Tab-separated table of C-alpha atoms in Angstrom:
chain	number	residue	atom	x	y	z
B	1	MET	CA	-106.542	33.519	79.384
B	2	GLU	CA	-106.503	37.208	80.321
B	3	PHE	CA	-103.491	38.826	81.942
B	4	GLY	CA	-103.827	39.005	85.708
B	5	GLU	CA	-103.034	41.679	88.270
B	6	PHE	CA	-99.827	40.069	89.550
B	7	ILE	CA	-96.270	39.513	88.356
B	8	ILE	CA	-93.487	37.500	89.987
B	9	TYR	CA	-89.716	38.059	89.920
B	10	VAL	CA	-87.306	35.280	90.842
B	11	ASP	CA	-83.700	35.003	91.946
B	12	GLU	CA	-81.515	32.502	93.718
B	13	SER	CA	-78.671	32.242	96.187
B	14	GLY	CA	-76.115	29.475	96.034
B	15	ASP	CA	-75.690	26.969	93.226
B	16	HIS	CA	-77.821	23.909	92.584
B	17	SER	CA	-74.963	21.469	92.037
B	18	LEU	CA	-74.901	18.334	94.180
B	19	THR	CA	-71.508	17.283	92.839
B	20	SER	CA	-69.416	19.711	94.861
B	21	ILE	CA	-71.087	21.213	97.929
B	22	ASP	CA	-69.551	24.181	99.724
B	23	GLU	CA	-69.491	23.162	103.390
B	24	ASN	CA	-69.706	26.826	104.397
B	25	PHE	CA	-72.834	27.400	102.295
B	26	PRO	CA	-74.495	24.022	101.630
B	27	VAL	CA	-77.824	25.523	100.633
B	28	PHE	CA	-79.705	26.577	97.541
B	29	CYS	CA	-82.374	29.230	97.966
B	30	LEU	CA	-84.983	30.387	95.480
B	31	ALA	CA	-86.933	33.560	96.229
B	32	PHE	CA	-90.177	34.802	94.643
B	33	CYS	CA	-91.136	38.491	94.835
B	34	ILE	CA	-94.847	38.812	94.100
B	35	PHE	CA	-96.166	42.234	93.078
B	36	LYS	CA	-99.498	43.628	92.089
B	37	LYS	CA	-98.639	45.230	88.770
B	38	SER	CA	-100.165	48.540	89.839
B	39	ASP	CA	-97.957	48.621	92.952
B	40	TYR	CA	-94.919	47.638	90.909
B	41	MET	CA	-95.441	50.441	88.378
B	42	GLU	CA	-96.535	53.160	90.778
B	43	LYS	CA	-94.397	52.421	93.851
B	44	ALA	CA	-91.637	49.842	93.435
B	45	VAL	CA	-90.033	51.106	90.227
B	46	PRO	CA	-90.148	54.836	91.139
B	47	ALA	CA	-88.638	54.125	94.573
B	48	MET	CA	-85.750	52.158	93.109
B	49	GLN	CA	-85.178	54.734	90.375
B	50	ALA	CA	-85.041	57.527	92.944
B	51	LEU	CA	-82.452	55.590	94.954
B	52	LYS	CA	-80.282	55.093	91.881
B	53	PHE	CA	-80.442	58.709	90.768
B	54	LYS	CA	-79.579	59.907	94.273
B	55	TRP	CA	-76.531	57.681	94.703
B	56	PHE	CA	-75.239	57.169	91.162
B	57	GLY	CA	-76.653	60.029	89.109
B	58	HIS	CA	-78.181	57.624	86.578
B	59	ASP	CA	-80.413	54.562	86.501
B	60	ILE	CA	-78.214	52.229	84.454
B	61	ILE	CA	-76.628	50.782	87.592
B	62	VAL	CA	-77.741	47.247	88.478
B	63	LEU	CA	-78.026	46.456	92.176
B	64	HIS	CA	-76.335	43.159	93.043
B	65	GLU	CA	-76.380	41.980	96.651
B	66	SER	CA	-72.922	40.429	96.327
B	67	ASP	CA	-71.418	43.666	94.954
B	68	ILE	CA	-72.956	45.655	97.798
B	69	VAL	CA	-71.736	43.247	100.493
B	70	LYS	CA	-68.238	43.032	99.002
B	71	ARG	CA	-68.128	46.790	98.235
B	72	ARG	CA	-66.882	46.235	94.710
B	73	ASN	CA	-67.397	47.688	91.236
B	74	ALA	CA	-69.834	50.621	91.367
B	75	PHE	CA	-70.239	50.078	95.119
B	76	HIS	CA	-66.599	50.594	96.072
B	77	PHE	CA	-67.592	53.833	97.833
B	78	LEU	CA	-69.197	51.684	100.549
B	79	GLN	CA	-65.740	51.168	102.019
B	80	TYR	CA	-66.271	54.549	103.695
B	81	ASP	CA	-68.256	54.154	106.899
B	82	ARG	CA	-70.361	57.306	106.622
B	83	LEU	CA	-71.361	56.685	103.017
B	84	ARG	CA	-72.063	53.020	103.699
B	85	THR	CA	-74.297	53.887	106.651
B	86	GLU	CA	-76.246	56.467	104.651
B	87	PHE	CA	-76.608	54.244	101.590
B	88	MET	CA	-77.774	51.249	103.607
B	89	GLN	CA	-80.294	53.399	105.460
B	90	ASP	CA	-81.731	54.532	102.127
B	91	LEU	CA	-81.718	51.038	100.626
B	92	ASN	CA	-83.284	49.508	103.732
B	93	ALA	CA	-86.007	52.157	103.715
B	94	VAL	CA	-86.804	51.366	100.077
B	95	MET	CA	-86.921	47.630	100.762
B	96	ALA	CA	-89.024	48.040	103.901
B	97	ALA	CA	-91.616	50.027	101.947
B	98	MET	CA	-91.573	47.666	98.959
B	99	PRO	CA	-95.191	46.587	98.281
B	100	MET	CA	-94.640	42.891	97.717
B	101	ALA	CA	-95.241	39.434	99.097
B	102	VAL	CA	-92.266	37.086	99.384
B	103	CYS	CA	-92.019	33.320	99.390
B	104	GLY	CA	-88.980	31.114	99.199
B	105	ALA	CA	-87.531	27.634	99.348
B	106	VAL	CA	-84.274	26.675	101.031
B	107	ILE	CA	-82.779	23.336	100.013
B	108	ARG	CA	-80.103	21.867	102.286
B	109	LYS	CA	-78.030	20.174	99.625
B	110	ASP	CA	-75.886	18.211	102.067
B	111	ARG	CA	-78.953	16.703	103.762
B	112	LEU	CA	-80.679	16.120	100.425
B	113	LYS	CA	-77.711	14.179	99.111
B	114	SER	CA	-77.313	12.086	102.253
B	115	LYS	CA	-81.037	11.326	102.653
B	116	TYR	CA	-81.914	10.290	99.091
B	117	SER	CA	-80.120	7.812	96.850
B	118	SER	CA	-81.228	9.699	93.723
B	119	PRO	CA	-81.865	13.256	94.905
B	120	GLU	CA	-83.737	15.631	92.644
B	121	ASN	CA	-82.184	18.824	91.304
B	122	PRO	CA	-82.371	21.452	94.095
B	123	TYR	CA	-83.503	24.153	91.664
B	124	GLN	CA	-86.408	22.036	90.464
B	125	LEU	CA	-87.492	21.220	94.017
B	126	ALA	CA	-87.298	24.869	95.050
B	127	LEU	CA	-89.244	25.918	91.963
B	128	LEU	CA	-92.072	23.518	92.824
B	129	PHE	CA	-92.285	24.695	96.435
B	130	CYS	CA	-92.256	28.385	95.483
B	131	MET	CA	-94.824	27.958	92.726
B	132	GLU	CA	-97.168	26.208	95.150
B	133	LYS	CA	-96.843	29.063	97.669
B	134	ALA	CA	-97.325	31.682	94.958
B	135	HIS	CA	-100.376	29.898	93.564
B	136	THR	CA	-101.984	29.840	97.005
B	137	HIS	CA	-101.363	33.587	97.225
B	138	LEU	CA	-103.053	34.150	93.866
B	139	GLU	CA	-106.010	32.051	95.002
B	140	ARG	CA	-106.475	34.337	98.003
B	141	TRP	CA	-106.720	37.269	95.607
B	142	ARG	CA	-108.911	35.289	93.180
B	143	GLN	CA	-106.267	35.731	90.503
B	144	HIS	CA	-105.451	32.058	89.926
B	145	GLU	CA	-107.508	31.926	86.729
B	146	ALA	CA	-105.664	34.837	85.099
B	147	ARG	CA	-102.244	34.748	83.443
B	148	CYS	CA	-99.336	35.455	85.803
B	149	HIS	CA	-95.818	35.717	84.395
B	150	ILE	CA	-92.862	34.452	86.395
B	151	ILE	CA	-89.703	36.348	85.409
B	152	CYS	CA	-86.442	34.429	85.820
B	153	GLU	CA	-82.894	35.466	85.068
B	154	SER	CA	-81.587	33.444	82.152
B	155	ARG	CA	-79.172	30.655	82.990
B	156	SER	CA	-77.909	30.791	79.391
B	157	PRO	CA	-76.782	34.438	79.141
B	158	LYS	CA	-75.707	34.355	75.492
B	159	THR	CA	-78.987	32.864	74.314
B	160	ALA	CA	-81.500	34.043	76.909
B	161	GLY	CA	-84.430	31.673	76.989
B	162	PHE	CA	-83.004	29.374	74.324
B	163	GLY	CA	-79.938	27.757	75.904
B	164	LYS	CA	-79.782	24.225	77.303
B	165	GLU	CA	-80.132	25.242	80.958
B	166	ASP	CA	-83.105	27.493	80.230
B	167	ALA	CA	-84.720	24.754	78.157
B	168	ALA	CA	-84.304	22.258	81.001
B	169	LEU	CA	-85.773	24.714	83.494
B	170	GLU	CA	-88.714	25.500	81.233
B	171	LEU	CA	-89.406	21.792	80.768
B	172	GLU	CA	-89.563	21.330	84.540
B	173	PHE	CA	-91.698	24.456	84.855
B	174	ARG	CA	-94.197	23.091	82.311
B	175	ARG	CA	-94.301	19.787	84.170
B	176	ILE	CA	-95.201	21.551	87.426
B	177	VAL	CA	-97.774	23.758	85.692
B	178	ALA	CA	-99.425	20.627	84.296
B	179	GLY	CA	-99.497	19.019	87.752
B	180	ASP	CA	-97.210	16.200	86.633
B	181	HIS	CA	-94.456	16.448	89.272
B	182	TYR	CA	-94.375	13.312	91.410
B	183	LEU	CA	-94.536	15.366	94.628
B	184	GLN	CA	-97.748	17.060	93.539
B	185	GLY	CA	-101.159	15.692	94.427
B	186	PRO	CA	-103.906	14.662	92.000
B	187	LYS	CA	-103.392	16.406	88.679
B	188	GLU	CA	-106.828	18.007	88.614
B	189	LEU	CA	-106.095	19.667	91.975
B	190	SER	CA	-102.401	20.516	91.637
B	191	ALA	CA	-102.148	21.936	88.098
B	192	MET	CA	-101.315	25.643	87.924
B	193	PRO	CA	-102.212	26.726	84.369
B	194	CYS	CA	-102.188	30.422	85.279
B	195	PHE	CA	-98.386	30.534	85.334
B	196	ASP	CA	-96.116	31.306	82.397
B	197	ILE	CA	-92.344	31.747	82.425
B	198	VAL	CA	-90.223	34.511	80.883
B	199	PHE	CA	-86.420	34.492	80.771
B	200	ALA	CA	-84.613	37.815	81.102
B	201	SER	CA	-81.024	38.449	80.073
B	202	LYS	CA	-78.500	38.894	82.879
B	203	GLN	CA	-77.899	42.353	81.402
B	204	ALA	CA	-81.551	43.346	81.810
B	205	ASN	CA	-81.936	46.283	84.181
B	206	SER	CA	-85.114	44.901	85.742
B	207	THR	CA	-86.208	46.458	89.019
B	208	GLY	CA	-88.055	43.307	90.017
B	209	LEU	CA	-85.090	41.012	89.393
B	210	GLN	CA	-82.813	43.321	91.367
B	211	ILE	CA	-85.205	43.281	94.312
B	212	ALA	CA	-85.287	39.477	94.165
B	213	ASP	CA	-81.479	39.439	94.075
B	214	LEU	CA	-81.362	41.517	97.254
B	215	ILE	CA	-83.543	39.138	99.265
B	216	ALA	CA	-82.457	35.625	98.235
B	217	ARG	CA	-79.240	35.401	100.252
B	218	PRO	CA	-80.705	36.889	103.470
B	219	ILE	CA	-83.419	34.211	103.341
B	220	ALA	CA	-80.813	31.485	102.802
B	221	LEU	CA	-78.716	32.746	105.719
B	222	ARG	CA	-81.739	32.874	108.022
B	223	TRP	CA	-82.264	29.134	107.596
B	224	LEU	CA	-78.569	28.246	107.492
B	225	ARG	CA	-77.524	30.291	110.532
B	226	PRO	CA	-80.714	31.196	112.417
B	227	LEU	CA	-78.905	32.709	115.411
B	228	GLN	CA	-76.755	35.049	113.319
B	229	ALA	CA	-77.780	38.716	113.129
B	230	ASN	CA	-79.541	39.285	109.816
B	231	ALA	CA	-80.807	42.842	109.394
B	232	ALA	CA	-81.761	42.293	105.749
B	233	PHE	CA	-83.988	39.364	106.684
B	234	ASP	CA	-85.618	41.386	109.460
B	235	ILE	CA	-86.779	43.814	106.758
B	236	ILE	CA	-88.114	40.972	104.601
B	237	ARG	CA	-89.832	39.084	107.436
B	238	PRO	CA	-93.140	41.050	107.470
B	239	LYS	CA	-93.562	40.374	103.739
B	240	LEU	CA	-93.121	36.602	103.957
B	241	ILE	CA	-96.036	34.376	103.040
B	242	GLY	CA	-93.990	31.225	103.501
B	243	VAL	CA	-90.567	29.608	103.224
B	244	LYS	CA	-90.193	25.888	102.635
B	245	ALA	CA	-87.060	24.302	104.097
B	246	PHE	CA	-86.218	20.886	102.636
B	247	PRO	CA	-85.427	18.236	103.603
């Protein structure tokens, strides 16, 4: 199978545990950022690099939404109102111009646990829903018969792609690709052989993964607290091709 024109970067917000659920954030959100490779190379990466050089003087910095919100580590300067306003204006402008399509899945863990006697892993459910949305997007572009890599941050940081959590995720991924998940329709119609998965180290300075990190929590908050002001989501909204809320 030839390589296609698209690439997908993935990140999450919240944890997928059903054992202990945070009542203040009882959701798990998975977000897919879908790029045409030409747009990613020519527009997305240069824009993010320019932002980093302007504000940090180098491009080794990794943008983490939680660090920005909490104004910690390399983002401690955001405690100053003027600098925070200017930085957020620049970051928002970059994100608004980002040439991507976005899909997501928001799993209400509290409702999932109360509704089903043997609830499925929230990450695995979210992965299925996002892959289905992404596959539909590729079909629109007639790219569903070409190889499309899905880049995920490793859940086993010391052995990226080879740890137990990564192995479990890849097994579920392969099951969905084959059309074997019980929520999928007939296998011949629901298989998605175009997809392949790649695990990236948490230390990888990937522009795509950082963009995905910046959008996952705003999507989660939009479905958790829909009436709350959410400027970050307002920027993402025009790029959305679908968000599945479950159950």
